[in-house]
């Protein structure tokens, strides 16, 4: 330190003699010792003026230089220590483990719609990361024009082609359902490519006639950890079957539900779930098969208050079933909700069920006439009770919500309860208290 201090003094003396005139002029212009200068809304201390004591000035400069050098040395050491943690060549240094963000591929099921461009354009426009959300388009049908549209995206998407396009042998009475058989075959092949060939651990499945909301990717990214950690869940869906404008709360874009009904239309599953389903995958009508109790096994899906997908494809193998009456009026969310920053633990099964049942069965019971004629007072919620399959279907149909059931489960239902908005008030279409299970004969 003495040798270092001496070197600095000699260096400072030389510099001081050389620059003496300039330094004196510059330093002389500063305010006297002990004064302060106004700086913005605060004050700062001002350095002392130089004196006629040359040696003393040099020593003070040397002290200042030494302190500055010591500070810089400490900063450089901190930087070096941090860099060593990430340096791949430093094998002996402790490593910083940064948890990787999970990759969620988007599997687009395509066939013969050149309007797949609308679906892909929106996915690519809104996708926050090509690495985290690779887009895989699996095409059936061998339709040349559709294939050309998909090829036009180059390396922005992965284009897979179903190799088997032949008709499937079916019973004569099922010949008109050939399209459903081919769709089921295609889903099986495409999901095998994603999970077995490409070895992904999760996937979001969308059809080529779906448009997605601004927070579509945010929604699935936030809910993947919940899906992985909660064994009572088996899927996450972007769709609300009763999500027509006027039947949802426009101020509750962040509201999510558990549902016993498999919604589809933009849904996420895990590889473990596919490994369970694939060996018994059905020859046709795969979506209704998913809604059977043997597959659902008491598990639920997550679905939003306001849909994160919108279907624009009226024509298909279903020949526009439900489209004109329901699907074309589904409200697509337009507000970006930062789901990854929200606490979603309320969706855990035990906590959710307890809160949901309290809210439903503490709500006052009202009649159909009260709801339909707008005679309800207050903000709600209110409970409208059904007691049989027929009473459910009559109430649902008259109130404008989906009235069909699959294996006894109503669309959007959770423990038999269907939640929707009617004339601005929350209505729970619910079975009597003490509900225990669905009746599969209600179909």
mmCIF file of C-alpha atoms in Angstrom, residues 168-178 181:
data_model
loop_
_atom_site.group_PDB
_atom_site.id
_atom_site.type_symbol
_atom_site.label_atom_id
_atom_site.label_comp_id
_atom_site.label_asym_id
_atom_site.label_seq_id
_atom_site.Cartn_x
_atom_site.Cartn_y
_atom_site.Cartn_z
ATOM 1 C CA UNK A 168 -62.128 -46.312 -43.366
ATOM 2 C CA UNK A 169 -64.192 -49.471 -43.354
ATOM 3 C CA UNK A 170 -67.363 -48.739 -41.384
ATOM 4 C CA UNK A 171 -70.770 -50.290 -40.874
ATOM 5 C CA UNK A 172 -73.229 -49.405 -43.663
ATOM 6 C CA UNK A 173 -75.332 -47.265 -41.317
ATOM 7 C CA UNK A 174 -72.193 -45.262 -40.447
ATOM 8 C CA UNK A 175 -71.165 -44.531 -44.009
ATOM 9 C CA UNK A 176 -72.505 -40.985 -43.685
ATOM 10 C CA UNK A 177 -70.192 -40.517 -40.704
ATOM 11 C CA UNK A 178 -66.997 -41.314 -42.665
ATOM 12 C CA UNK A 181 -63.880 -41.528 -38.529
#
